[in-house]
Structure formats: C-alpha cells, structure tokens
PDB file of C-alpha atoms in Angstrom:
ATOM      1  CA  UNK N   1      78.933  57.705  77.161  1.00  0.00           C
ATOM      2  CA  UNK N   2      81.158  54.427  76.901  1.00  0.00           C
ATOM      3  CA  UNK N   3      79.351  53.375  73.259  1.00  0.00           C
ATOM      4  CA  UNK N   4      81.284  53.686  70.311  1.00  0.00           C
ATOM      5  CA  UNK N   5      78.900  56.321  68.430  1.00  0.00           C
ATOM      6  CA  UNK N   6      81.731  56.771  65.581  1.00  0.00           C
ATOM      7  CA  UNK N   7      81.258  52.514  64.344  1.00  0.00           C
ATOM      8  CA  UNK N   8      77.464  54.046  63.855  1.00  0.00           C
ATOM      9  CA  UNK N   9      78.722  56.985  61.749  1.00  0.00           C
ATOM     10  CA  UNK N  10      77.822  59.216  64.712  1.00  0.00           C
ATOM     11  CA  UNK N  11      80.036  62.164  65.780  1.00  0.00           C
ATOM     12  CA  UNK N  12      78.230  62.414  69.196  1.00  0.00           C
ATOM     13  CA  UNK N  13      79.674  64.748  71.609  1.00  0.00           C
ATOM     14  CA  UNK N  14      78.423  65.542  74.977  1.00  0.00           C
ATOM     15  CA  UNK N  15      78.894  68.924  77.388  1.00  0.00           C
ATOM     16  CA  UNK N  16      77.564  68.970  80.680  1.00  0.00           C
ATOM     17  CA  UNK N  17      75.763  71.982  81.695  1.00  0.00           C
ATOM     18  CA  UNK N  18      75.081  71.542  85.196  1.00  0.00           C
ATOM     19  CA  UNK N  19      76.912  70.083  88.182  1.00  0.00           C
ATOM     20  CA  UNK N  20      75.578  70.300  91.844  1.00  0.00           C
ATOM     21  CA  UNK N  21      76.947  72.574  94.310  1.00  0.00           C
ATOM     22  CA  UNK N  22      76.308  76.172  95.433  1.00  0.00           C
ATOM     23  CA  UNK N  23      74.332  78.703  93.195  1.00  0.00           C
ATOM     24  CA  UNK N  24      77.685  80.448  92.356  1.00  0.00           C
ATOM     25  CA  UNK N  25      79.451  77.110  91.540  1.00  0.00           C
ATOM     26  CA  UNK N  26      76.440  75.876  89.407  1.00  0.00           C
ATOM     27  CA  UNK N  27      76.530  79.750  87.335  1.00  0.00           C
ATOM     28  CA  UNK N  28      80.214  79.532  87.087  1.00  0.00           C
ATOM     29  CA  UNK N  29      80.000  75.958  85.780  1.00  0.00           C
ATOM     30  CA  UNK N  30      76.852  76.572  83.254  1.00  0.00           C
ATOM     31  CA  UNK N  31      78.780  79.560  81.484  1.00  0.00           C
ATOM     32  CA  UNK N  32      82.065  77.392  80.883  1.00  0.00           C
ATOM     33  CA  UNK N  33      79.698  74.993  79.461  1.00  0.00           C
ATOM     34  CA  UNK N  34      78.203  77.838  77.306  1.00  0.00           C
ATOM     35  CA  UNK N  35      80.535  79.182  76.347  1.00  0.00           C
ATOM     36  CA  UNK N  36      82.162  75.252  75.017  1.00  0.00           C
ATOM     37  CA  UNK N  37      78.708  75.377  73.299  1.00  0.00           C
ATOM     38  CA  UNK N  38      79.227  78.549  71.490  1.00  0.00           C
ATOM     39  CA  UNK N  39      82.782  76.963  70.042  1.00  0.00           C
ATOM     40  CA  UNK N  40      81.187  73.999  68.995  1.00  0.00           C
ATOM     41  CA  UNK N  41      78.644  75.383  67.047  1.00  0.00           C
ATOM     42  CA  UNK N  42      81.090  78.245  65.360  1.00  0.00           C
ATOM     43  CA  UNK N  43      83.623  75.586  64.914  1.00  0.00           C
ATOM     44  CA  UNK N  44      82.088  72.111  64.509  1.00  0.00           C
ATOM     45  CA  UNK N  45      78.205  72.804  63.542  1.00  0.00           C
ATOM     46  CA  UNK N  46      76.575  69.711  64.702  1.00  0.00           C
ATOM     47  CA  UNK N  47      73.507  68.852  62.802  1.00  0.00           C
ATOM     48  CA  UNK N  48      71.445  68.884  66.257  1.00  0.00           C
ATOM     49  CA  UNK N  49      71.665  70.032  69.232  1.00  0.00           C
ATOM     50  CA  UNK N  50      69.569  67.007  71.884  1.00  0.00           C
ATOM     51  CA  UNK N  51      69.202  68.474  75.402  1.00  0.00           C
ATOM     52  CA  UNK N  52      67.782  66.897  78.339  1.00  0.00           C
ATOM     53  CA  UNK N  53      65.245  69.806  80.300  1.00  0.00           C
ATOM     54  CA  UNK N  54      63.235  68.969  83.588  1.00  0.00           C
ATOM     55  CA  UNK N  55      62.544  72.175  85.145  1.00  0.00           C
ATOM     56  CA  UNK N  56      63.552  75.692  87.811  1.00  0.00           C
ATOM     57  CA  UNK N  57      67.008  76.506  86.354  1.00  0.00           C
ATOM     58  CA  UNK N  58      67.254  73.658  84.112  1.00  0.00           C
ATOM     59  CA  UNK N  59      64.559  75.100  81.966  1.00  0.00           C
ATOM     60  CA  UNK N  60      66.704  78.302  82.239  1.00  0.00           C
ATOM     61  CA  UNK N  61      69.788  76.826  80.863  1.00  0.00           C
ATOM     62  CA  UNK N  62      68.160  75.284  78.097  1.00  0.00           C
ATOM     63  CA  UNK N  63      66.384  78.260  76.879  1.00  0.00           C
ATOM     64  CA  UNK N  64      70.086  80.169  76.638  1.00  0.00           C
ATOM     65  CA  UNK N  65      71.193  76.878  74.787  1.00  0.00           C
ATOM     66  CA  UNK N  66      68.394  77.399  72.733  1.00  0.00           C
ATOM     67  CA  UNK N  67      68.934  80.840  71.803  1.00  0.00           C
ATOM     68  CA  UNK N  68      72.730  80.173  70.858  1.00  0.00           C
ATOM     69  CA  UNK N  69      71.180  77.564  68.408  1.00  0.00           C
ATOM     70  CA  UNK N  70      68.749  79.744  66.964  1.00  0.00           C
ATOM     71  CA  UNK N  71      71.784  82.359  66.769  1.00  0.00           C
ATOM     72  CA  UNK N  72      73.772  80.376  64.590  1.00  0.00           C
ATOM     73  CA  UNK N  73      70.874  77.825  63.174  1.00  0.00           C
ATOM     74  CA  UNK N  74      71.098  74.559  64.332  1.00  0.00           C
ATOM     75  CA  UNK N  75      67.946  72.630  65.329  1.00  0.00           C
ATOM     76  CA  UNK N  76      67.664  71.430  68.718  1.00  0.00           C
ATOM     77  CA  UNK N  77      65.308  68.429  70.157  1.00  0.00           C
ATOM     78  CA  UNK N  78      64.535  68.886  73.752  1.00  0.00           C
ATOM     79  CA  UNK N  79      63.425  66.152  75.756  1.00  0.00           C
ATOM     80  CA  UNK N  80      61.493  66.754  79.078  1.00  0.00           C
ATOM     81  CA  UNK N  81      61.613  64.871  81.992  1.00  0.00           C
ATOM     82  CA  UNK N  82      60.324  67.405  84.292  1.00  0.00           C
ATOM     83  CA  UNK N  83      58.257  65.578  86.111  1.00  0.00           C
ATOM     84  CA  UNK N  84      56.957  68.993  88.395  1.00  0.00           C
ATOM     85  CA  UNK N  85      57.115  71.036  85.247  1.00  0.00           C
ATOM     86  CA  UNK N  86      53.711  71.795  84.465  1.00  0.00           C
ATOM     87  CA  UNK N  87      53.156  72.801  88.123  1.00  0.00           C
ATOM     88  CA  UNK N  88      56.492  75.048  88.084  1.00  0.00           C
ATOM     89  CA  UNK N  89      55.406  76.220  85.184  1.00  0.00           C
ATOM     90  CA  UNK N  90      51.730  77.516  86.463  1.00  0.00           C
ATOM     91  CA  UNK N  91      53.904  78.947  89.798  1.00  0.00           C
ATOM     92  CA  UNK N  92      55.836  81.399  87.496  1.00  0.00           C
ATOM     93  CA  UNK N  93      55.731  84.617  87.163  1.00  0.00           C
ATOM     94  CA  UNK N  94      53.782  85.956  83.798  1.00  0.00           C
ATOM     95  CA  UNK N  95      57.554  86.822  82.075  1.00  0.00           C
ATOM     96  CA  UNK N  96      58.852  83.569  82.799  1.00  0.00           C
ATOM     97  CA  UNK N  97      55.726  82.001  81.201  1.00  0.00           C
ATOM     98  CA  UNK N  98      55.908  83.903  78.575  1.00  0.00           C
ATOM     99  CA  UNK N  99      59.775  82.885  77.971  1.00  0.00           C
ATOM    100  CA  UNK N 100      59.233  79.021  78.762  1.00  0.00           C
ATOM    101  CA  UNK N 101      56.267  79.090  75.919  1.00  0.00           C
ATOM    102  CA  UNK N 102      58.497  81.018  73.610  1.00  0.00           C
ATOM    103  CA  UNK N 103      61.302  78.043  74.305  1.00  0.00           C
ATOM    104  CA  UNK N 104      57.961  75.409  73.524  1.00  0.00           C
ATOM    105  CA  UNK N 105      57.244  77.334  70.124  1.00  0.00           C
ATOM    106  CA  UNK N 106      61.256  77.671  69.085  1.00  0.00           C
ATOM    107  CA  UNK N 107      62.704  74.740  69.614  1.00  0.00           C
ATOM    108  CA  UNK N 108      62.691  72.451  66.830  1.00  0.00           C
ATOM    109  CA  UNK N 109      61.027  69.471  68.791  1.00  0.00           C
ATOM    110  CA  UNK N 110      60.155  68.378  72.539  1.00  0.00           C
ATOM    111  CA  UNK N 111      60.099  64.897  73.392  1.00  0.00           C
ATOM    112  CA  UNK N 112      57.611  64.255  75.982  1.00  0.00           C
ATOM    113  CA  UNK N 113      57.030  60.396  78.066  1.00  0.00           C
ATOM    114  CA  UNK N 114      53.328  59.677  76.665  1.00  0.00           C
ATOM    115  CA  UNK N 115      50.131  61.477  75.519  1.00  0.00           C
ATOM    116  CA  UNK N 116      49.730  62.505  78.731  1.00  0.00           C
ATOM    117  CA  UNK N 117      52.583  64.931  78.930  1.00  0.00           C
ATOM    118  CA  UNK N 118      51.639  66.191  75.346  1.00  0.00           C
ATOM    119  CA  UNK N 119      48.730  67.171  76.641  1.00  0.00           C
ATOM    120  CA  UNK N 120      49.701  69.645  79.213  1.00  0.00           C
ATOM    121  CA  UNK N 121      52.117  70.874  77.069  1.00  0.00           C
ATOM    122  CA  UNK N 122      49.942  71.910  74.463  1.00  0.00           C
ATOM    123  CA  UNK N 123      47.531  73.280  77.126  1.00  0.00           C
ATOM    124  CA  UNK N 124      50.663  75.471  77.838  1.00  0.00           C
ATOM    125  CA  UNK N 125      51.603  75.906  74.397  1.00  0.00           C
ATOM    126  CA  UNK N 126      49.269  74.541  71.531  1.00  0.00           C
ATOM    127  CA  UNK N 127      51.940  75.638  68.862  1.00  0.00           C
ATOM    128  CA  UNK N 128      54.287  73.169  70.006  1.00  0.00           C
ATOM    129  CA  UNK N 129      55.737  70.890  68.035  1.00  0.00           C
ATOM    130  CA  UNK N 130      55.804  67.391  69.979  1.00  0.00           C
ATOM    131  CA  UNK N 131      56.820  64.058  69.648  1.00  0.00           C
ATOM    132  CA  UNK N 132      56.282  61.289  72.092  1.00  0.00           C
ATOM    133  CA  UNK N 133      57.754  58.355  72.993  1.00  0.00           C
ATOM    134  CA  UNK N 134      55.373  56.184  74.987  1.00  0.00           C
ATOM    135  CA  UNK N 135      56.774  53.553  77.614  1.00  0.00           C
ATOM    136  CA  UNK N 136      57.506  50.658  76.207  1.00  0.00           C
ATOM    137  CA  UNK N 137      57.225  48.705  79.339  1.00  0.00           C
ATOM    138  CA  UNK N 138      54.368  45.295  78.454  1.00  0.00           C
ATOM    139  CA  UNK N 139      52.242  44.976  81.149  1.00  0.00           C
ATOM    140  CA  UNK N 140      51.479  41.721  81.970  1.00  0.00           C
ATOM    141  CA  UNK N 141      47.478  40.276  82.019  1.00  0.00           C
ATOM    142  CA  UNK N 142      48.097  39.447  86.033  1.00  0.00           C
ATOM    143  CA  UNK N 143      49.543  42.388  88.140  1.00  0.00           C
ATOM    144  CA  UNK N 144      50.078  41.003  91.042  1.00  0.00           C
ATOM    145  CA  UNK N 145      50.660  37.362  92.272  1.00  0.00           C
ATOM    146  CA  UNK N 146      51.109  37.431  96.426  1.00  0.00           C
ATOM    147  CA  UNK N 147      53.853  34.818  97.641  1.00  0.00           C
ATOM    148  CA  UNK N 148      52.115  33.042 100.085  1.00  0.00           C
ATOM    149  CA  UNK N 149      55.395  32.423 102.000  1.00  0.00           C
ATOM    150  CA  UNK N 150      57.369  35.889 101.800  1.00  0.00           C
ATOM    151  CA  UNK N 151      57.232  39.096 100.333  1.00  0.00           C
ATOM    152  CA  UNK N 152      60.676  40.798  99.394  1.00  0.00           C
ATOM    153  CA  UNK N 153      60.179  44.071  98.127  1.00  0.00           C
ATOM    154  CA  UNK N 154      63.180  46.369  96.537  1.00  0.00           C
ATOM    155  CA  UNK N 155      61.946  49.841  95.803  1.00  0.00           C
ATOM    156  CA  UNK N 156      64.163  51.988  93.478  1.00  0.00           C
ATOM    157  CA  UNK N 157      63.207  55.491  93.065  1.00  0.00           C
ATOM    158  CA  UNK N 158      62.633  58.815  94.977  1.00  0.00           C
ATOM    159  CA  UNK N 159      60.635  58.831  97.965  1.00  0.00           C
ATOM    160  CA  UNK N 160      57.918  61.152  97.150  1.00  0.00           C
ATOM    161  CA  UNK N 161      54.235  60.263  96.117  1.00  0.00           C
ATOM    162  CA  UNK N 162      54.492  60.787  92.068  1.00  0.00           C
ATOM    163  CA  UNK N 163      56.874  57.840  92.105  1.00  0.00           C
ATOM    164  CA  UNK N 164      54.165  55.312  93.929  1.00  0.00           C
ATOM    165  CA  UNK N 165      55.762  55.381  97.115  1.00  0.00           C
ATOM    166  CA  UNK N 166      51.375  55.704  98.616  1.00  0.00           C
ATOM    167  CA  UNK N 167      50.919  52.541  96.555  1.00  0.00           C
ATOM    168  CA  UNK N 168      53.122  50.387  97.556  1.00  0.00           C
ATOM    169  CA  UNK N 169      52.491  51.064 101.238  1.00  0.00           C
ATOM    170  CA  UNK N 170      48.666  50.456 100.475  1.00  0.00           C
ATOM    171  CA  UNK N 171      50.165  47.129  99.100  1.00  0.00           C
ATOM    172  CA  UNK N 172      52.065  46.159 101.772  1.00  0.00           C
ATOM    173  CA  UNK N 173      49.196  47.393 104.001  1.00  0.00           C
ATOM    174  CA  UNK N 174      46.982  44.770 101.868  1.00  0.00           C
ATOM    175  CA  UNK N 175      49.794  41.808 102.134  1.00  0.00           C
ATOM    176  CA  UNK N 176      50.064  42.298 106.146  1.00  0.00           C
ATOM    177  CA  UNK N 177      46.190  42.191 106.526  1.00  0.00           C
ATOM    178  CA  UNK N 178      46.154  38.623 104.580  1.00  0.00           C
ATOM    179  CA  UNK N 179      49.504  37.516 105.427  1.00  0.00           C
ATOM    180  CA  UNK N 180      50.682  38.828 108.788  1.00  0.00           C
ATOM    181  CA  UNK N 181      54.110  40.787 108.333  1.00  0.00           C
ATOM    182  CA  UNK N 182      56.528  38.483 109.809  1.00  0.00           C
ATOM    183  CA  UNK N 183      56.845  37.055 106.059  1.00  0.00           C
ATOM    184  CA  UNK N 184      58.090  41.110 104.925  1.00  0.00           C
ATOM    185  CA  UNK N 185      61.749  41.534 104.358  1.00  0.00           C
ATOM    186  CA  UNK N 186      63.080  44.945 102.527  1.00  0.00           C
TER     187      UNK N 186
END
C-alpha cells in the first residue's frame, strides 16, 4: 500500500470491499465500495481489475465486481486463496454452483497457489482459464535437524489442522519421546 507504484509507471489504486463487523455493517460497507467501483470504471477505466476471492460472501462480492467489469469491459484477474473453497463450494446449493462456475468461466483469469488448486478448479469448472503461481519456498535436502539442547518453537498461523497445527504436535510428540520436554520453550 506504502510502495510508490507511480516511479513503476503504475496507476494502482486500491478499494476495500469488506470490513468485519455485523452482516448489516459488512452490506452497507460492500455497496459504498461498489458503488466507488462503478465510478472508477465510468470515470477512470483501469486496464484490470485484480481481486483477492477466498470464499462464503467473499465469493459473492467478487462475482458482483465481476459483473460491473463485464458491464463496462474491463478484464479482471482473480486470485483465490480460499483455502475451504472447494468444500464450500460442493456445500452449495445447485444455483449458487451454477453462479460460482459462471464467475470461473467469466473472469478473465484465476490465480490459484499450485497445480493442486488448478486441479479442483477445473474439476469444478474445466473451462477455466488458470494460471498458477507455485510456492517459491526451496526446500532444503535435510528437514529437520533436532537441537539436542532445546527446542524453541514459534508457530504463526491459524490454529486449525490445514495449517499443520497435527504436525507439529506429532513433532513435538517425537522431540519429548527422545529428548524429555524440559528442553521445550514456546
């Protein structure tokens, strides 16, 4: 937000269209930012529209965003991030479906995190037109080197099992067994 887009040549502007709250706070807030999004593509026609979409109501808001760029022809690139989309997705009714793979046709491009997610998108929607971006973390040749004298362990993330919360107790499980857990600090 901070970078200095214009030294690039880039006219980058950005419009929130969601802020947490209550369900009446988040609607009132999403059609001010529609409605901003309307004016700036009347007015200042980007070249692309670049939207962030996980899933629930985000996929919602993106698919009107969508729309108003089809409406006045402006290609959009949405990237997911939706980790629980594919299973939201399959929990949907049939006319949601049907919308969310109409949104995975449309839009110009979706950005998914590795082959994987291309995958079950284009189980959901084999007309897609994706591009991914694999991680770009290197993985080292040795994984895991045990410090015979302490283990300090900083975990950043949600707590939930997708994020490898189950591995790293197994882990630390594995460490206690060989090391005894009065060298364990977190």
């Amino acid at each position: 937000m901070d970078y200095d887009w214009n030294k690039e040549g880039i006219d980058i502007r950005f419009i929130s269209t969601y802020k947490g709250g209550n369900n009446l706070y988040k609607v009132v807030y999403f059609v001010f930012a529609y409605v901003k999004i309307a004016v700036a593509l009347m007015t200042w026609r980007p070249d692309v529209v670049y939207m962030h979409m996980s899933h629930h109501g985000s996929v919602s808001r993106k698919y009107c965003i969508h729309k108003l760029c089809m409406k006045y022809k402006v290609p959009d690139v949405i990237h997911l991030h939706g980790s629980e989309f594919e299973s939201w997705y399959y929990e949907c009714p049939k006319r949601k479906q049907k919308k969310v793979r109409d949104l995975l046709v449309e839009c110009n491009n979706l950005i998914t995190l590795g082959e994987e997610w291309s995958r079950r998108i284009l189980a959901i929607e084999p007309k897609t037109h994706v591009f991914v971006i694999n991680n770009t973390i290197h993985i080292p040749r040795e994984m895991i080197r045990w410090n015979e004298k302490c283990l300090n362990v900083l975990f950043l993330g949600v707590l939930v099992k997708r994020k490898g919360v189950a591995d790293l107790l197994d882990a630390i499980a594995l460490y206690k067994r060989k090391y005894g857990q009065g060298r364990m600090h977190f």
